[in-house]
Coordinates of C-alpha atoms and ligand atoms in Angstrom, one line a residue:
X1145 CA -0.7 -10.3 -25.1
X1146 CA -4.3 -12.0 -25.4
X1147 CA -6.9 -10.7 -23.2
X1148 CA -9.0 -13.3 -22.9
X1149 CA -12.4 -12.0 -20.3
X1150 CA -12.4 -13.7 -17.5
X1151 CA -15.2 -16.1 -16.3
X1152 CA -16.6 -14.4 -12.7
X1153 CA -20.0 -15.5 -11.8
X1154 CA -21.9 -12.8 -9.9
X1155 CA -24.1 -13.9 -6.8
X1156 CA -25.7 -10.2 -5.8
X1157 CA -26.2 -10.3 -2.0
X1158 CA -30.4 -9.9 -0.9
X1159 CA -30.0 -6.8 0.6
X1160 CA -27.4 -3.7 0.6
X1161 CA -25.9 -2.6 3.5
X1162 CA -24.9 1.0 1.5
X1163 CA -28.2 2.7 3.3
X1164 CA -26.9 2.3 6.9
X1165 CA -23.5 3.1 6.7
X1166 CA -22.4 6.5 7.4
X1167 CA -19.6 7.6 5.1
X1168 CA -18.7 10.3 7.9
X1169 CA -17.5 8.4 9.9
X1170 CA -15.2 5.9 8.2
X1171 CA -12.6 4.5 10.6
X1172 CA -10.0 2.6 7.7
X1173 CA -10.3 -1.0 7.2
X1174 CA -13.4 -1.1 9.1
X1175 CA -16.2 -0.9 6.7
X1176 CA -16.7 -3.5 4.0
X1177 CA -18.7 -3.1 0.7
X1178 CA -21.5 -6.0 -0.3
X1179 CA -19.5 -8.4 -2.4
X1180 CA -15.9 -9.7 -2.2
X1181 CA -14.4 -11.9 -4.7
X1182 CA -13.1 -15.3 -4.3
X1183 CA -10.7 -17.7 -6.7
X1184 CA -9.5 -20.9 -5.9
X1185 CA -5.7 -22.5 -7.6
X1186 CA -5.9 -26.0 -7.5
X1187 CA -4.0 -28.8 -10.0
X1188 CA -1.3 -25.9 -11.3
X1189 CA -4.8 -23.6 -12.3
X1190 CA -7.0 -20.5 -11.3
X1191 CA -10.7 -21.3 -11.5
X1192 CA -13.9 -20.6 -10.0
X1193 CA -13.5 -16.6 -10.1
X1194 CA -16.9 -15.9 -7.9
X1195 CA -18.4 -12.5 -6.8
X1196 CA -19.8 -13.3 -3.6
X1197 CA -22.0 -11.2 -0.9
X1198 CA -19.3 -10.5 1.8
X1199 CA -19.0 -12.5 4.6
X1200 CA -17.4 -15.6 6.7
X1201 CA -15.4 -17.7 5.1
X1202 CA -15.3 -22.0 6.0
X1203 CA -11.6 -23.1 6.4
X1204 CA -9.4 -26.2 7.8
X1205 CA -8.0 -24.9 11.2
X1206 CA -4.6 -27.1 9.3
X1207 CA -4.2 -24.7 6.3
X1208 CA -0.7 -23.6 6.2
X1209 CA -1.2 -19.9 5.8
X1210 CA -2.1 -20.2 9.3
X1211 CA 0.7 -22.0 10.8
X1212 CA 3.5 -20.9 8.1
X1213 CA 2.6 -17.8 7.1
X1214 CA 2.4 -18.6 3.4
X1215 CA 0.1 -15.4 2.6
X1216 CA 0.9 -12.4 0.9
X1217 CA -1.6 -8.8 0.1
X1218 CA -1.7 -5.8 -2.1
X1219 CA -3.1 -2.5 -2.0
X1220 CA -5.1 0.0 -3.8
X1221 CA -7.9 2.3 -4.0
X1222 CA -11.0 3.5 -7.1
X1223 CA -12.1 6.7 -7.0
X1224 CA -15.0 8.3 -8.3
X1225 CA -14.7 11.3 -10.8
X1226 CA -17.2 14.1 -10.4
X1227 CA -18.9 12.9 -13.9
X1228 CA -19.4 10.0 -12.3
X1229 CA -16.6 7.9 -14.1
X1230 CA -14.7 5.1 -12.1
X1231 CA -10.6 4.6 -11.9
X1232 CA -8.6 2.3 -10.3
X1233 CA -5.1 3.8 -10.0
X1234 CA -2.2 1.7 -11.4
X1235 CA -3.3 -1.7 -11.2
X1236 CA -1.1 -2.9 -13.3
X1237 CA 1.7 -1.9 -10.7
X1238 CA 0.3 -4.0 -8.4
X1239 CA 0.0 -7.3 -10.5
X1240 CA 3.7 -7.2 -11.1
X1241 CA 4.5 -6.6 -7.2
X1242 CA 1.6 -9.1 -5.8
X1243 CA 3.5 -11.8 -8.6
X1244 CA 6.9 -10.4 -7.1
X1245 CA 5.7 -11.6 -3.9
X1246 CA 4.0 -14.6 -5.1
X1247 CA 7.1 -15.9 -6.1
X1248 CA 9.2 -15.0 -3.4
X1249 CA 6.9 -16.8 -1.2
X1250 CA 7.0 -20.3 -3.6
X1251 CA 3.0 -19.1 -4.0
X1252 CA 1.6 -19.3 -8.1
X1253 CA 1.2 -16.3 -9.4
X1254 CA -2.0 -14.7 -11.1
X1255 CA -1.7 -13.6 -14.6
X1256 CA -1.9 -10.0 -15.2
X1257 CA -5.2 -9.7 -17.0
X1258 CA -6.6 -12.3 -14.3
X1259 CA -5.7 -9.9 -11.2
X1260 CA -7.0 -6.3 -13.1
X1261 CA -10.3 -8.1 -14.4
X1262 CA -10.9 -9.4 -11.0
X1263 CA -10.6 -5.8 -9.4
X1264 CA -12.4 -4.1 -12.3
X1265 CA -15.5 -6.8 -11.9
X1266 CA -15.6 -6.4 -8.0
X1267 CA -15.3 -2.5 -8.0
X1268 CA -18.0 -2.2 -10.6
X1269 CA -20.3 -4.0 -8.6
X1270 CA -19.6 -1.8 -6.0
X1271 CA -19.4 1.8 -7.9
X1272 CA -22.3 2.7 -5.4
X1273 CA -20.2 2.6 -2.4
X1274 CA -17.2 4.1 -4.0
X1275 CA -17.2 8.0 -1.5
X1276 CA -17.1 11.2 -3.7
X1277 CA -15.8 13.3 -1.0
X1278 CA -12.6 14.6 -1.1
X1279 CA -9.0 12.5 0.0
X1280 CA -12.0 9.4 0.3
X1281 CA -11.9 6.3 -2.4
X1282 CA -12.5 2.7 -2.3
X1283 CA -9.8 0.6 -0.5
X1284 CA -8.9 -2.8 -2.9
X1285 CA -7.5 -5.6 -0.7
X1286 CA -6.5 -8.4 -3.2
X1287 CA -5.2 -11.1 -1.2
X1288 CA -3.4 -14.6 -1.4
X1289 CA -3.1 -17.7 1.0
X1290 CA -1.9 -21.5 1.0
X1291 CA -5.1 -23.3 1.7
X1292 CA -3.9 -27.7 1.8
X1293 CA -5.1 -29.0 5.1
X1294 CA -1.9 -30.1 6.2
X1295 CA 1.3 -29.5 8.6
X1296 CA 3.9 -29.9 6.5
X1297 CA 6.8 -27.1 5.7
X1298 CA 6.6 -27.4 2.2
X1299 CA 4.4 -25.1 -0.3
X1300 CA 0.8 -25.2 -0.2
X1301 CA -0.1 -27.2 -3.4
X1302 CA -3.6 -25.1 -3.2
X1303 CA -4.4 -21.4 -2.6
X1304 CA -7.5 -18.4 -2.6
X1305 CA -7.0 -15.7 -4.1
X1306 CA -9.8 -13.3 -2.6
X1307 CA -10.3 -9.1 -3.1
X1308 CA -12.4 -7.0 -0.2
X1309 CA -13.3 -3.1 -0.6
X1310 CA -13.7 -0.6 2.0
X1311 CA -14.9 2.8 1.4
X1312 CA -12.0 4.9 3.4
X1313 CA -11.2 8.4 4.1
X1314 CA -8.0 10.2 4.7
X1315 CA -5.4 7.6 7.0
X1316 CA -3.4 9.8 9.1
X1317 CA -5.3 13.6 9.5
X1318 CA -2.2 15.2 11.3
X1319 CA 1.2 15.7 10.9
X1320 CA 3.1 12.7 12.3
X1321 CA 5.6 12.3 14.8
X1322 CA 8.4 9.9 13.7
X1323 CA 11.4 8.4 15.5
X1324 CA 14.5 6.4 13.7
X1325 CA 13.8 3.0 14.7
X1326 CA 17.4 1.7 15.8
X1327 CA 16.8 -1.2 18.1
X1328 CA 14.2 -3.9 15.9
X1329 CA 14.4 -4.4 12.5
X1330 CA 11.8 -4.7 9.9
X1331 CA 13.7 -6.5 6.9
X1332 CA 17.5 -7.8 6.4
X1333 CA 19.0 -8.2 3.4
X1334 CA 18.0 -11.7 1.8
X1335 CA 14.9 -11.8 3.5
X1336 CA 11.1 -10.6 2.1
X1337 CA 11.2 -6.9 3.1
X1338 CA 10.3 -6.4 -0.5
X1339 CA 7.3 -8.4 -0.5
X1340 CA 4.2 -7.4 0.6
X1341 CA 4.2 -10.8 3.0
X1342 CA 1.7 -11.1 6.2
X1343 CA 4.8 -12.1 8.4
X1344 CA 6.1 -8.7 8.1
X1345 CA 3.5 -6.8 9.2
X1346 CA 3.5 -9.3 12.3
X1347 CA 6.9 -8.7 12.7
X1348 CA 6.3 -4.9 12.9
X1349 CA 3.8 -4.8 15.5
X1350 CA 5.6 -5.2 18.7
X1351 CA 8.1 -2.4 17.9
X1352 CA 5.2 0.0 16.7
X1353 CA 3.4 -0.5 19.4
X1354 CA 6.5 0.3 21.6
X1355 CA 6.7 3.8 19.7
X1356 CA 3.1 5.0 20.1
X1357 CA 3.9 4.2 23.5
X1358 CA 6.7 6.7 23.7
X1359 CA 4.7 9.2 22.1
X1360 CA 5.6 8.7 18.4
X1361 CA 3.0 8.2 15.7
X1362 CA 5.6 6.0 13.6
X1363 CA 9.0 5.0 13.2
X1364 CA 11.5 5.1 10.0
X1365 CA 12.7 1.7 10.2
X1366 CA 16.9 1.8 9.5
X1367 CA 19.4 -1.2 7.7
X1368 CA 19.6 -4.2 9.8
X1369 CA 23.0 -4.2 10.0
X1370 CA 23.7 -0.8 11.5
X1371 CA 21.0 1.3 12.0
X1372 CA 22.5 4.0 10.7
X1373 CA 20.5 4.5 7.1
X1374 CA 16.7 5.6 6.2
X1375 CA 14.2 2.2 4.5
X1376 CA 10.9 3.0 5.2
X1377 CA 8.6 5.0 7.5
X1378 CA 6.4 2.4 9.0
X1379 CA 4.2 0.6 5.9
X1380 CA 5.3 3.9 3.5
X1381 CA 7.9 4.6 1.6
X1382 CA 10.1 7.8 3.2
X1383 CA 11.1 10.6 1.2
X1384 CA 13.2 13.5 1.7
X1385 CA 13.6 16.9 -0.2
X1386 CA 17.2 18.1 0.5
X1387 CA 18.7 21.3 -0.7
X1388 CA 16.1 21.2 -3.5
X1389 CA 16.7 17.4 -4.5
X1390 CA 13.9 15.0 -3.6
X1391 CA 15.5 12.2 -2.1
X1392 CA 14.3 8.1 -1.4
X1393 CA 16.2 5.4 -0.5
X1394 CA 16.6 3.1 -3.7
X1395 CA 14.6 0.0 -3.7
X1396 CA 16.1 -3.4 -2.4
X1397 CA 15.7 -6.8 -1.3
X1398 CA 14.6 -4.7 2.3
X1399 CA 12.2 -2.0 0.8
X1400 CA 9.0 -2.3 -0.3
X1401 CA 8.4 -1.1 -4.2
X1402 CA 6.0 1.2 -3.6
X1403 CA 3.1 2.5 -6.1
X1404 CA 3.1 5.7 -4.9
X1405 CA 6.8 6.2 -4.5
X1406 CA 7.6 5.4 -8.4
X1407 CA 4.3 8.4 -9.1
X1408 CA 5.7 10.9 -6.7
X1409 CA 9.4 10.6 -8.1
X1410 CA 7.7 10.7 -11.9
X1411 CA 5.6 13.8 -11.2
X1412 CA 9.1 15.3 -9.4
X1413 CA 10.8 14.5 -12.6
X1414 CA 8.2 15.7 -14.9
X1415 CA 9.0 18.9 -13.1
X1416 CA 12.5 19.0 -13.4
X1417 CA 12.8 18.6 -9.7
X1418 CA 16.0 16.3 -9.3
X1419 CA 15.7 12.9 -7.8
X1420 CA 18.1 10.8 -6.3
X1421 CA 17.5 7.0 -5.1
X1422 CA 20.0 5.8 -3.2
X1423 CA 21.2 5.1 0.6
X1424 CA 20.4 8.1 3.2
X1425 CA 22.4 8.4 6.6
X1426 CA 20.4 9.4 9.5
X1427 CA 22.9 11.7 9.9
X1428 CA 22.5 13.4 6.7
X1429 CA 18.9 13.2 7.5
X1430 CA 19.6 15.5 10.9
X1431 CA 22.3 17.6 9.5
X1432 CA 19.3 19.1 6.9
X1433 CA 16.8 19.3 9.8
X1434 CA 19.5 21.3 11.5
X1435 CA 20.7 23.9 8.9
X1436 CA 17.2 23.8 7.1
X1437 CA 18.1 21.8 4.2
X1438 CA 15.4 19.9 5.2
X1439 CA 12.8 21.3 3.3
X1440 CA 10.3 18.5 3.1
X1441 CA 9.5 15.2 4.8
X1442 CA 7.1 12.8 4.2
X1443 CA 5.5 9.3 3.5
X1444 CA 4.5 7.8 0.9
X1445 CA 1.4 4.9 0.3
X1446 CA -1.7 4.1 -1.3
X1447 CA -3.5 3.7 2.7
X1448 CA -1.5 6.8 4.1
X1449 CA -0.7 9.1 0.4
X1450 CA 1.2 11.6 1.4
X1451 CA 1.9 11.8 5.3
X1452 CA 3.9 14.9 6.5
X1453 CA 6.4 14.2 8.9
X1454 CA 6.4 16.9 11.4
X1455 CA 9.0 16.3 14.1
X1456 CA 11.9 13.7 13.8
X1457 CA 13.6 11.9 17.1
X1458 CA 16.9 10.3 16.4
X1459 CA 18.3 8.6 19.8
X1460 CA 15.9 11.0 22.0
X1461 CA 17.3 13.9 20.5
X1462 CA 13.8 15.6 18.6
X1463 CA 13.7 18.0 15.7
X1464 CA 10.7 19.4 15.3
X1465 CA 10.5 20.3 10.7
X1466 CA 8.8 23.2 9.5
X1467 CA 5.3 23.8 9.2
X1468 CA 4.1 21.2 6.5
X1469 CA 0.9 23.4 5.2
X1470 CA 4.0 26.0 3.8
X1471 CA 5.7 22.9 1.9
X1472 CA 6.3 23.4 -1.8
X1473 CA 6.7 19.7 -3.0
X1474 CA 4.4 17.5 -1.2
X1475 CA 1.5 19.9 -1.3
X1476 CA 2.0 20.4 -4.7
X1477 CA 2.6 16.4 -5.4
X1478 CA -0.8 15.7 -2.9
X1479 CA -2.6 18.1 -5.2
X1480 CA -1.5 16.9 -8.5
X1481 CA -1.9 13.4 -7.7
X1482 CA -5.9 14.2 -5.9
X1483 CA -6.4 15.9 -9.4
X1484 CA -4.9 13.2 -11.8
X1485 CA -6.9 10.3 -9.7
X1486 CA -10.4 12.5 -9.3
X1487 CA -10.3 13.7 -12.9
X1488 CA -9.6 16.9 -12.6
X1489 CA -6.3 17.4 -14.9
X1490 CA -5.3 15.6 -17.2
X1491 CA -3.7 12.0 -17.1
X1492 CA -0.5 12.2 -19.0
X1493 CA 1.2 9.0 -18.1
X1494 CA -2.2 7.0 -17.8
X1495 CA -2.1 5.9 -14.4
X1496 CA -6.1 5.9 -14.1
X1497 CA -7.4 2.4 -15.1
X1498 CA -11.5 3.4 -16.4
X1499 CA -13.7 1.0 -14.9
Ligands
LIG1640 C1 2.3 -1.1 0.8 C2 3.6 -0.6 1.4 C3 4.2 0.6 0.9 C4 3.6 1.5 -0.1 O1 3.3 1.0 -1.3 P1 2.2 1.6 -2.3 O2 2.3 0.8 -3.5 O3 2.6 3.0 -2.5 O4 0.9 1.5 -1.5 C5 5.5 0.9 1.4 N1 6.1 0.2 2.3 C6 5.5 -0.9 2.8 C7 6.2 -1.7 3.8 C8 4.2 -1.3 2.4 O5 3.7 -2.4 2.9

């Protein structure tokens, strides 16, 4: 492979907004850093790679992103070591999934190097803002969107490519409390599930909101066909540890292929845990919580890490899990992996990308 450097020219904003922000106080997705970066695609090319101070964007109200949907994001975080080094975690997962969705969504995709020297520029502009505390990092956004002013239903012959950062601490600080989602769907076999498309987070809001409303923090969405199997727990990958197996539902056209799924099922094998991907009943799922097989719930995401599930609900029925600060695996996995991405252990598979 060539690595040729990209071109990014650098426009420093006048004045730093780093002074005023409190860092205690991070609410996610709320605070942005300095700069963003902006690319444009136009005739079958990426150009004009700019690092830009952060702000407002000019657009045609006609751009088919808007009306279509033809937009699709990533996500993924830097952290700060406590020698002051910089890594991005896993970048390169993320090229292959944004191109995954690219395609999926008839969008171009964006050469490896293209999408990891875009990040690497941007975040070492902004190592200031990147938090030191503990379980905080800097959020990376990449983005893509069809841009031609025009209402046709056809591909966007023109697109941005764009990247924001957002200083973030810990996503969810208690243990949650999750129902089986067996009414809505999130993804159906043949459709996008697997991409990381803005439609399905749309799609998703209506029966979220209808959860926190009845008291749940999140849902495990379940097959589209019958309800009756494990996907995902809300924008995380679910995983299980039954009678001393960890256990995941394997990846499909309706299940997102999560970063931090494919590290936590390398670290379990690395410790001779077994692993198994493949289809989970909800009624296996209940079975374990009932004769405490069920050992270990939780979710699984760059934005949320590792989220312990608490209590499940299946059908109104609620079982409450065991206490998740006495849980073997995921306290040991959200250890390891704190360690491998602040420096503190060694990385054996190289998962930290140096900035
Ligand atoms: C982003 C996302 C995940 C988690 O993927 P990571 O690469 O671990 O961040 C899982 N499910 C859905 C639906 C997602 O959007």
């Amino acid at each position: 492979m060539t690595t040729e450097t990209l071109d990014i020219k650098i426009t420093k904003a006048a004045q730093s907004r780093l002074a005023q922000t409190d860092f205690s106080q991070l609410v996610f997705g709320h605070t942005f850093t300095d700069h963003m970066l902006v690319a444009d695609y136009a005739d079958g090319e990426w150009k004009n790679f700019e690092i830009v101070p952060y702000g407002e964007i000019g657009l045609s109200p006609a751009i088919s992103s808007l009306h279509y949907g033809q937009a699709f994001f990533e996500g993924l975080k830097a952290y700060k070591h406590q020698d002051g080094q910089v890594s991005v975690f896993r970048p390169d997962k993320n090229a292959a999934r944004f191109n995954k969705s690219a395609q999926r969504l008839c969008m171009p995709e964006l050469p490896e190097e293209m999408f990891i020297q875009s990040i690497a520029a941007l975040v070492d502009v902004e190592r200031n803002w990147i938090p030191t505390a503990e379980n905080h990092a800097l959020y990376i956004r990449p983005f893509m969107f069809a841009t031609d002013p025009f209402l046709g239903v056809v591909p966007s012959k023109t697109y941005k490519f764009m990247i924001l950062t957002c200083p973030v601490g810990p996503y969810f600080t208690k243990p949650l409390r999750v129902k089986f989602e067996t009414k809505f769907t999130r993804a159906a076999e043949g459709g996008f599930g697997y991409a990381k498309a803005a439609g399905n987070y749309a799609g998703a809001m209506l029966p979220t909101r209808r959860a926190v409303e009845e008291g749940f923090d999140q849902m495990i969405w379940t097959d589209a066909k019958e309800h009756l199997y494990a996907e995902e727990m809300g924008a995380a990958n679910v995983m299980f540890f039954i009678d001393g197996t960890l256990v995941t539902p394997s990846t499909r056209d309706t299940i997102l292929d999560g970063v931090t799924r494919d590290t936590v099922i390398a670290m379990a094998k690395d410790w001779g845990i077994p692993v198994e991907e493949r289809r989970i009943s909800i009624a296996e799922i209940v079975e374990g919580a009932k004769n405490g097989k069920l050992t270990d719930a939780f979710g699984a995401g760059t934005a949320a890490t590792i989220a312990p599930v608490g209590s499940l609900n299946y059908e109104g029925e609620e079982y409450p899990l065991s206490d998740p600060a006495t849980r073997e695996f995921s306290n040991r996995v959200f250890n390891t992996l704190n360690d491998i991405r602040y420096g503190r252990t060694e990385d054996t598979h190289d998962w930290n990308y140096m900035v």
